[in-house]
PDB file of C-alpha atoms in Angstrom:
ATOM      1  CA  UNK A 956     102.761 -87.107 136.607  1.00 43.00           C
ATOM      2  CA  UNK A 957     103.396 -83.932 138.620  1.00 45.00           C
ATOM      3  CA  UNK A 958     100.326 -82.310 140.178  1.00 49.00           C
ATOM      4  CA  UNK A 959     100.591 -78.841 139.484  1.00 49.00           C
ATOM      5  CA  UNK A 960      96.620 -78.158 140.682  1.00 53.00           C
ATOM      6  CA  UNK A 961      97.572 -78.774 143.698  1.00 52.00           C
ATOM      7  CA  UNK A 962     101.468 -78.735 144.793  1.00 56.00           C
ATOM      8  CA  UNK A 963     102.338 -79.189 147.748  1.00 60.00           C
ATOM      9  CA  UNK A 964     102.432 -76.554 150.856  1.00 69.00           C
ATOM     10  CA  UNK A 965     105.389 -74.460 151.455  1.00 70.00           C
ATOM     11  CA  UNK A 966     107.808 -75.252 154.280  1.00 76.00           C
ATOM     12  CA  UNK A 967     110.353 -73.095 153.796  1.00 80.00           C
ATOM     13  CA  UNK A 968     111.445 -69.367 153.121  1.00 81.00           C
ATOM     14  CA  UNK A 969     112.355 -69.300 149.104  1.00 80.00           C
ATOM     15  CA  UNK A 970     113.855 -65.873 149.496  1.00 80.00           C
ATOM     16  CA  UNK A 971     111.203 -63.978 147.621  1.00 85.00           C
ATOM     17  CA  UNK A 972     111.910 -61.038 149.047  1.00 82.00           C
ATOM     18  CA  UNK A 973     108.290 -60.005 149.136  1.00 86.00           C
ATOM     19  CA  UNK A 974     107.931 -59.636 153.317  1.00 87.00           C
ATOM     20  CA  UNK A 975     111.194 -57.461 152.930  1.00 91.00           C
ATOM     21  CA  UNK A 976     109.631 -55.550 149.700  1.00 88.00           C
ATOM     22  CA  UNK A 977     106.434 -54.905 151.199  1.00 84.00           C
ATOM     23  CA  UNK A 978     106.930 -53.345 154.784  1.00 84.00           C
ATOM     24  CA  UNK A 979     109.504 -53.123 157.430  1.00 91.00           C
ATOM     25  CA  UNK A 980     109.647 -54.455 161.365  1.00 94.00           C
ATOM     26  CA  UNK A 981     108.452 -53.507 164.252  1.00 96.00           C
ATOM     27  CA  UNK A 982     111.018 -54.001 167.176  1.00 98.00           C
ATOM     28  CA  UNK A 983     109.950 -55.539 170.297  1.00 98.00           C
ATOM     29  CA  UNK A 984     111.399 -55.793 173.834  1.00 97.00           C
ATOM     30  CA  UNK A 985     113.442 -59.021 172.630  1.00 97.00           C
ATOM     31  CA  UNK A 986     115.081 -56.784 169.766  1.00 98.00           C
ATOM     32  CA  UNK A 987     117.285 -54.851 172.658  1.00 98.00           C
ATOM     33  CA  UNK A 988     120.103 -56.454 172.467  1.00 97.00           C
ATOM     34  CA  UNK A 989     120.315 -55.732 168.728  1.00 96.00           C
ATOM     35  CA  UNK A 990     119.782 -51.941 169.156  1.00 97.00           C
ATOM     36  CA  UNK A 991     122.060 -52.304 172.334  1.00 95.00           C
ATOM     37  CA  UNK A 992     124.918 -53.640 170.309  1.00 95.00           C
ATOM     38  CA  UNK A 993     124.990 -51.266 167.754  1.00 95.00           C
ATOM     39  CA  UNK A 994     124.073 -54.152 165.148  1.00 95.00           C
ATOM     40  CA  UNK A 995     120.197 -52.075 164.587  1.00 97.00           C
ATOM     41  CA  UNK A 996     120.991 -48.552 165.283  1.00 96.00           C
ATOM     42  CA  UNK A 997     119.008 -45.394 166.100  1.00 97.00           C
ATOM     43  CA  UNK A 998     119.924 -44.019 162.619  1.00 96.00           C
ATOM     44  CA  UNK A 999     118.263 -47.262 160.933  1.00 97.00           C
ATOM     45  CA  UNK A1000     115.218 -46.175 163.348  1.00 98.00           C
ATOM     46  CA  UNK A1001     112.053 -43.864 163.731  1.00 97.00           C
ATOM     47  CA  UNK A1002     109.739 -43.841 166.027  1.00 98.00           C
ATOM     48  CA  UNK A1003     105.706 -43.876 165.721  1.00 97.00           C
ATOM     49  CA  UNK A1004     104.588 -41.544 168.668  1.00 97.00           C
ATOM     50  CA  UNK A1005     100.908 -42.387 170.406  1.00 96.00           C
ATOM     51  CA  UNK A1006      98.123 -41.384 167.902  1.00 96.00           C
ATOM     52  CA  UNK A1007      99.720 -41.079 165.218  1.00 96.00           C
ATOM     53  CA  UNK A1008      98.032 -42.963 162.484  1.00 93.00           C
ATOM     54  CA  UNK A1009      99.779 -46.205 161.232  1.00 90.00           C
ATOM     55  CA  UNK A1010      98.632 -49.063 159.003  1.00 84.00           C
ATOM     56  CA  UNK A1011      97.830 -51.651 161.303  1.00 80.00           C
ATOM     57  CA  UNK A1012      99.255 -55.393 158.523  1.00 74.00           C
ATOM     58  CA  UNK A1013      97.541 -57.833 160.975  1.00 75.00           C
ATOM     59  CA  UNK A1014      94.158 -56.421 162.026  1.00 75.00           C
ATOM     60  CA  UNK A1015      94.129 -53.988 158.345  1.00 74.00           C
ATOM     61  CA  UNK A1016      93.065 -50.906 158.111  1.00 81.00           C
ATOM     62  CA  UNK A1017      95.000 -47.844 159.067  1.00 89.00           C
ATOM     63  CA  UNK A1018      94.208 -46.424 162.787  1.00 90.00           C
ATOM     64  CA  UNK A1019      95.495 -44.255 165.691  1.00 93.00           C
ATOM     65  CA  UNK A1020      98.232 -46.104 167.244  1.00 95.00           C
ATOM     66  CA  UNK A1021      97.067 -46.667 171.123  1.00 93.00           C
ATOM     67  CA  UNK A1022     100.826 -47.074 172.151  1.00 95.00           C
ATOM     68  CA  UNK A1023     104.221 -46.181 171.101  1.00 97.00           C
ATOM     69  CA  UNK A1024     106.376 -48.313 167.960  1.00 97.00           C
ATOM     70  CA  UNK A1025     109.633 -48.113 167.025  1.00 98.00           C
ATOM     71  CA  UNK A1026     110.120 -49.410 163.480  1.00 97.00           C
ATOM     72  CA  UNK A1027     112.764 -49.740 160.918  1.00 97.00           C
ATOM     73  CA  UNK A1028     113.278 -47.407 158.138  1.00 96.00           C
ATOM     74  CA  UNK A1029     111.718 -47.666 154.846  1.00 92.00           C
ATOM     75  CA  UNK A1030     113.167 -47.357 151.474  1.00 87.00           C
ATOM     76  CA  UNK A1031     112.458 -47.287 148.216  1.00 81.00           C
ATOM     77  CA  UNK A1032     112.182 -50.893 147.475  1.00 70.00           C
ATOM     78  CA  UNK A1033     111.551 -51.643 151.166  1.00 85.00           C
ATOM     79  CA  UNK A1034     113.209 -52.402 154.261  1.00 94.00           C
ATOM     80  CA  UNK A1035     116.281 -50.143 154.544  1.00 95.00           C
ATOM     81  CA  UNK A1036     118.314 -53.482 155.224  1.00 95.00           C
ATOM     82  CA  UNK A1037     116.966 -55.432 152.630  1.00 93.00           C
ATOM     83  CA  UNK A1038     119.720 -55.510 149.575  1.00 89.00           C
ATOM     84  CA  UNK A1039     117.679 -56.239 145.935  1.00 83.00           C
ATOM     85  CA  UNK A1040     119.950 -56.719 143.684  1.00 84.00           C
ATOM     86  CA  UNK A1041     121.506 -60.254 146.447  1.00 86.00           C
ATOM     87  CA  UNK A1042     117.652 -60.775 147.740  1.00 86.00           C
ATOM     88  CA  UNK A1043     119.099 -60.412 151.034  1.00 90.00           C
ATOM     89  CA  UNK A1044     119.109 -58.808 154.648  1.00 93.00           C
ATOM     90  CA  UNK A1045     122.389 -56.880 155.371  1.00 93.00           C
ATOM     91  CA  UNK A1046     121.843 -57.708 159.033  1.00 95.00           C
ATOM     92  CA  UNK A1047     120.183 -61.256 158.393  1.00 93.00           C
ATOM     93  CA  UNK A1048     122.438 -63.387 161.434  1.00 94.00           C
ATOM     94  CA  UNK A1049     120.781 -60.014 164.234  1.00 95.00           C
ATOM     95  CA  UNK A1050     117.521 -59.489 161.897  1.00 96.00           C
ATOM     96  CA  UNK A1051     114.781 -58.361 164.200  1.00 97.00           C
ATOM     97  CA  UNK A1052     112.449 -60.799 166.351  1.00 97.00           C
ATOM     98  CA  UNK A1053     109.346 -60.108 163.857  1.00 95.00           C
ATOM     99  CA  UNK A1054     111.630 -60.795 160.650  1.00 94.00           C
ATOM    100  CA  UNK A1055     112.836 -64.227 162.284  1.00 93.00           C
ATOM    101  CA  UNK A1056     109.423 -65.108 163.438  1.00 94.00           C
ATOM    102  CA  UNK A1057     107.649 -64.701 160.030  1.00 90.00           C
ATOM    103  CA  UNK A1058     106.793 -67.207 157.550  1.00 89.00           C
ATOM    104  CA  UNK A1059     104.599 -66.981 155.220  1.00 85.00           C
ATOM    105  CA  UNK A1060     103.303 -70.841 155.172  1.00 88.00           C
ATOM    106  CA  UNK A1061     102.989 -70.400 159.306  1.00 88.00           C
ATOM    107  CA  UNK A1062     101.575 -67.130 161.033  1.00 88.00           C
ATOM    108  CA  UNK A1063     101.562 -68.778 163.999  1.00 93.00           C
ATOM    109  CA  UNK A1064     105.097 -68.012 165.540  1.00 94.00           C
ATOM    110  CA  UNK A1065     104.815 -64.377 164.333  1.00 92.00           C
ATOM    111  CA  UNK A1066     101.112 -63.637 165.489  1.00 93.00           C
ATOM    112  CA  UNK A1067     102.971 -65.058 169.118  1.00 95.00           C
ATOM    113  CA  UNK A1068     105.274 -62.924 168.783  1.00 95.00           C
ATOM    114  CA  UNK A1069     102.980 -59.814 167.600  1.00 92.00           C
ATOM    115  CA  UNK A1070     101.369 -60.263 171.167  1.00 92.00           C
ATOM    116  CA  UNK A1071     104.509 -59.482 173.228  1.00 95.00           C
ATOM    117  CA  UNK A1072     105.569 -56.016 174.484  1.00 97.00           C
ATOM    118  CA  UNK A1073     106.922 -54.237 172.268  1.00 97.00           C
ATOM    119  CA  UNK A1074     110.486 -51.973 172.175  1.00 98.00           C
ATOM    120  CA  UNK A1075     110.017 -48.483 173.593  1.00 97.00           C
ATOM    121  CA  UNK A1076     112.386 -45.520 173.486  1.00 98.00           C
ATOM    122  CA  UNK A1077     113.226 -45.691 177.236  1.00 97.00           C
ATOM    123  CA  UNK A1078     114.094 -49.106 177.011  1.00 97.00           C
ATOM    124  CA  UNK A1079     116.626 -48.111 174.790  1.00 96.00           C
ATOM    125  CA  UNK A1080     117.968 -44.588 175.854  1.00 97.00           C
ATOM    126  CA  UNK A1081     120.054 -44.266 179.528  1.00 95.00           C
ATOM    127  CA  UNK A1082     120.746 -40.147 178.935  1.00 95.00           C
ATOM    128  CA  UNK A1083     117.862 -38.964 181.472  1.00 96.00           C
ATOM    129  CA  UNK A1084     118.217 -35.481 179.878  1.00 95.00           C
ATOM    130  CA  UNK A1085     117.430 -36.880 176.564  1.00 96.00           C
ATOM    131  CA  UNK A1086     114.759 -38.805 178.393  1.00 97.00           C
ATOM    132  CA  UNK A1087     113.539 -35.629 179.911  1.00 96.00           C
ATOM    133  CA  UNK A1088     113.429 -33.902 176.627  1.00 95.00           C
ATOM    134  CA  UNK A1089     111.739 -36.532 174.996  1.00 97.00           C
ATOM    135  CA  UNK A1090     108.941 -36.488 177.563  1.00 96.00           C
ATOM    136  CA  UNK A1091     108.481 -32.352 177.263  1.00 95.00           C
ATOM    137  CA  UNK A1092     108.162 -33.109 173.137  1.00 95.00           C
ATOM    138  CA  UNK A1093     105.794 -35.898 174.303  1.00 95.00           C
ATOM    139  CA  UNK A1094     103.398 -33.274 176.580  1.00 93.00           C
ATOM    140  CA  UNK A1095     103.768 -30.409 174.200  1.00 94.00           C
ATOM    141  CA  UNK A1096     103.715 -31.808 170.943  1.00 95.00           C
ATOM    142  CA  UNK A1097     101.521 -34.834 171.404  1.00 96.00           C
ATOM    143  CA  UNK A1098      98.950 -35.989 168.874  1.00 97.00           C
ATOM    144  CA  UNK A1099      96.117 -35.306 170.874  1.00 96.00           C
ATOM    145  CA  UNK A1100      96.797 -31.820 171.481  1.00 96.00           C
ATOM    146  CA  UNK A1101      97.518 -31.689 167.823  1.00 96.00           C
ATOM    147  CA  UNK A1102      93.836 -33.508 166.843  1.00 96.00           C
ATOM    148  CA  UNK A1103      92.023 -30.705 169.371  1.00 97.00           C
ATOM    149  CA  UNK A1104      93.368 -27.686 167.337  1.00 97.00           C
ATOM    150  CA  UNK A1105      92.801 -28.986 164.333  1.00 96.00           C
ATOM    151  CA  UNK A1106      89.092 -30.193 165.291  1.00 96.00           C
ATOM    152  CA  UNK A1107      88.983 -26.121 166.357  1.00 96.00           C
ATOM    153  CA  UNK A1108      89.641 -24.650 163.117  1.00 96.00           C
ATOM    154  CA  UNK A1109      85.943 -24.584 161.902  1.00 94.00           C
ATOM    155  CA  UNK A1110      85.133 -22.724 165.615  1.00 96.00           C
ATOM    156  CA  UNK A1111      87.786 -20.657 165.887  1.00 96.00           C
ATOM    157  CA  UNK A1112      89.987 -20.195 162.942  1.00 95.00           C
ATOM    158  CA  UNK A1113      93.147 -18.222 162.504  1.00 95.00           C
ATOM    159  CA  UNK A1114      93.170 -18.595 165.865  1.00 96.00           C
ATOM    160  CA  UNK A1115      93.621 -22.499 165.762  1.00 96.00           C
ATOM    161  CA  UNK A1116      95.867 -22.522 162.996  1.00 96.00           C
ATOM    162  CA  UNK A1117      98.317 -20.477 164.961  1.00 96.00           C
ATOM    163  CA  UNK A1118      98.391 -23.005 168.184  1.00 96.00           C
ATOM    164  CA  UNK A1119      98.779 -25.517 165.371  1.00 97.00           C
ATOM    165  CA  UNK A1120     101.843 -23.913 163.832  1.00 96.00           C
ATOM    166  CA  UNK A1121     103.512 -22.701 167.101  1.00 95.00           C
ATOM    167  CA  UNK A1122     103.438 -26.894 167.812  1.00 95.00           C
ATOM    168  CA  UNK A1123     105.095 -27.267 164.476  1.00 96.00           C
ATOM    169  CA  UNK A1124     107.871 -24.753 164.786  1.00 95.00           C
ATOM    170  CA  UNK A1125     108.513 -26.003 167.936  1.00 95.00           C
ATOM    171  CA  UNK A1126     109.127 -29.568 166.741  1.00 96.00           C
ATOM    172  CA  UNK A1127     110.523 -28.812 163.505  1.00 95.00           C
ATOM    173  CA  UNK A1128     113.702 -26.421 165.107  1.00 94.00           C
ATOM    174  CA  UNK A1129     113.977 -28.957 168.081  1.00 94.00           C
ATOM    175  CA  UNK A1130     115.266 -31.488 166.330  1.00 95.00           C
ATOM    176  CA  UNK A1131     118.878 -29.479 164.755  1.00 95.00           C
ATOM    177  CA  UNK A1132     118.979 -27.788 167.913  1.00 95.00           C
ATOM    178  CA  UNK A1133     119.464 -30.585 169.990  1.00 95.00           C
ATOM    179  CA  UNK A1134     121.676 -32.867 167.752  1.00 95.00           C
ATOM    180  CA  UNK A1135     124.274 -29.890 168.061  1.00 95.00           C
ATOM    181  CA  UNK A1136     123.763 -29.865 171.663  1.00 94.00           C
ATOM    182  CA  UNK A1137     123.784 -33.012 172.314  1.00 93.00           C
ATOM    183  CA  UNK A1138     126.035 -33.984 169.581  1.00 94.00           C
ATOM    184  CA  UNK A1139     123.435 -36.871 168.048  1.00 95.00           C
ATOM    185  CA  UNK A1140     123.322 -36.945 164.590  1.00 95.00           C
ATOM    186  CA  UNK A1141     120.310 -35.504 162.740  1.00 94.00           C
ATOM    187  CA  UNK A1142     119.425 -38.809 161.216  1.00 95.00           C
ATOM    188  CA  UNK A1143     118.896 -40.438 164.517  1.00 97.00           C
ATOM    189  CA  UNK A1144     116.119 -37.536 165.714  1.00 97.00           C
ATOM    190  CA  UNK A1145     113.006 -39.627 164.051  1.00 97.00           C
ATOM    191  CA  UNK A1146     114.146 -42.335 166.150  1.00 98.00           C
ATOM    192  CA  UNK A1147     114.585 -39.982 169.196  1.00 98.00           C
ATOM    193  CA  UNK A1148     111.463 -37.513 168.545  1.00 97.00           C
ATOM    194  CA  UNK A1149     109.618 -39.819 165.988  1.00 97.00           C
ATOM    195  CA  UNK A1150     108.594 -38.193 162.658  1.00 96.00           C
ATOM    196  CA  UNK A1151     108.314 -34.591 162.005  1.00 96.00           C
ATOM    197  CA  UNK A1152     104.738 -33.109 162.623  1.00 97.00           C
ATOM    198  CA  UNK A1153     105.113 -31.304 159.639  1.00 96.00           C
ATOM    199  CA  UNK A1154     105.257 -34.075 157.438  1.00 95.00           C
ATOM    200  CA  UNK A1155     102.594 -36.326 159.810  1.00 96.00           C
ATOM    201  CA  UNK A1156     100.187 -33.253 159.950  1.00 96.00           C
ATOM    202  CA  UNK A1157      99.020 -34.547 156.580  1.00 95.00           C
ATOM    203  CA  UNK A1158      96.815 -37.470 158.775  1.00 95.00           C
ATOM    204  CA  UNK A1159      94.576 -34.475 159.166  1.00 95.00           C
ATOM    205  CA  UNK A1160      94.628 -33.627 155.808  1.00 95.00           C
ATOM    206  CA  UNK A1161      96.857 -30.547 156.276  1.00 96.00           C
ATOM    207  CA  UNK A1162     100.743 -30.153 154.749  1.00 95.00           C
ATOM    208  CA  UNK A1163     102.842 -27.054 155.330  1.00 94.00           C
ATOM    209  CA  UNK A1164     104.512 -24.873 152.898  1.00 93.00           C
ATOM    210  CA  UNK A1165     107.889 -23.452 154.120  1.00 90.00           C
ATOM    211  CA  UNK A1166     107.834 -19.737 152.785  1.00 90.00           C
ATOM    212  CA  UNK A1167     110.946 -17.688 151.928  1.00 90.00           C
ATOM    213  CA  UNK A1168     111.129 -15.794 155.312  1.00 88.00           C
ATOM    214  CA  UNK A1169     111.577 -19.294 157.036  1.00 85.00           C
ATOM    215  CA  UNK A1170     107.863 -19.031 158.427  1.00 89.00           C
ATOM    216  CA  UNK A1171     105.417 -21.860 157.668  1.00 93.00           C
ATOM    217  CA  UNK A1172     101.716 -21.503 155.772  1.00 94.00           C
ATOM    218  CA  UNK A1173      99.399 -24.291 156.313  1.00 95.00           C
ATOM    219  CA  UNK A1174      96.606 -25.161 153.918  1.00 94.00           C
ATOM    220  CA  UNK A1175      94.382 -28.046 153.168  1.00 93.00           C
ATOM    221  CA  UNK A1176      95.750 -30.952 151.495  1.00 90.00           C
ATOM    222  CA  UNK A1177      93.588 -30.956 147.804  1.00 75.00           C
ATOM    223  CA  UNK A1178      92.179 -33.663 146.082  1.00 63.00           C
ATOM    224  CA  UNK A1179      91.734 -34.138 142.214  1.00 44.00           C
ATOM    225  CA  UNK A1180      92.408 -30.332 141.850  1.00 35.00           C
ATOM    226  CA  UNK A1181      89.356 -29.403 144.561  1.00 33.00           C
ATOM    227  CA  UNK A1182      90.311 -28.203 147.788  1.00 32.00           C
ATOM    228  CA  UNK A1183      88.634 -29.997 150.814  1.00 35.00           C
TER     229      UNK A1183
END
């Protein structure tokens, strides 16, 4: 008779799909080659920048990142490479490290693996004026800079919001201006500049209206009708 209270442990990858459903990689320093070769490229990319706030699948909870990720695009219905409809990876045979390492009977591979240095933008990039231009987003535009004018709003007010908005503009027309400079593609400048602060300003439970002129209002995000 088959024991069905207690069948046996899985030893290998059924092609569930659920791994590929449920988040996407992060690249580490072993994934260069990949992103090197064109097989993983900058377009299939974004980058999390230093304190911005990230769901952290290992330790749980959602905190501050303390150091920089590059990760693979989501989609709806997952990782941007995974295909539903043939419950498979379009780049399967140069998937990256933390896909190959993970299985869902062992952790112990991946949690190796989720110890090692991790993939960084100037691993990647050789252009030292991109690299330059990167770092002056990094200085002007960082999180923490962003965090201190939004902790001064209750202090000092309009006056806040306005640092807070010139960071935003600044960000937001960077990005178009220096894919036609450059002549990157705009799809590549999450991966490049990491995700636009006015779509990440909503960790501080702000969001940004776009008015008619071009110029941007920022409000409080509301919840269940009541604004907070």
């Amino acid at each position: 008779m088959k024991n069905t209270l207690n069948p046996s442990p899985r030893t290998h990858c059924i092609r569930c799909g659920e791994c590929c459903l449920n988040s996407s990689p992060t690249l580490h320093a072993k994934d260069l080659p990949q992103v090197v070769g064109g097989s993983i490229r900058p377009d299939h990319l974004y980058t999390i920048r230093k304190g911005e706030l990230v769901r952290d699948n290992v330790r749980g909870g959602i905190a501050p990142a303390d150091q920089e990720m590059i990760k693979v695009r989501d989609k709806k219905g997952g990782c941007v490479f995974y295909t539903a409809e043939e419950m498979a990876c379009s780049v399967y045979e140069n998937r990256p490290a933390q896909c190959a390492s993970l299985k869902c009977w062992d952790t112990a591979e991946f949690m190796e693996l989720y110890r090692s240095p991790k993939l960084q933008r100037q691993d990647v990039i050789e252009n030292g004026v991109l690299l330059g231009l990167i770092e002056e987003q990094e200085k002007r535009c960082s999180y923490a800079a962003l965090s201190d004018y939004v902790r001064r709003i209750s202090d000092e007010g309009e006056k806040a919001v306005e640092k807070i908005l010139d960071l935003l503009k600044f960000d937001f027309h960077l990005r178009p201006f220096l894919a036609e400079k450059l002549g990157l593609r705009v799809e590549e400048m999450d991966f490049f500049f990491g995700r636009p602060l006015t779509e990440t300003i909503v960790m501080f439970g702000l969001k940004v209206e776009k008015q008619p002129d071009g110029g941007f209002l920022l409000t409080r995000i509301e919840k269940n009708g009541v604004m907070e």
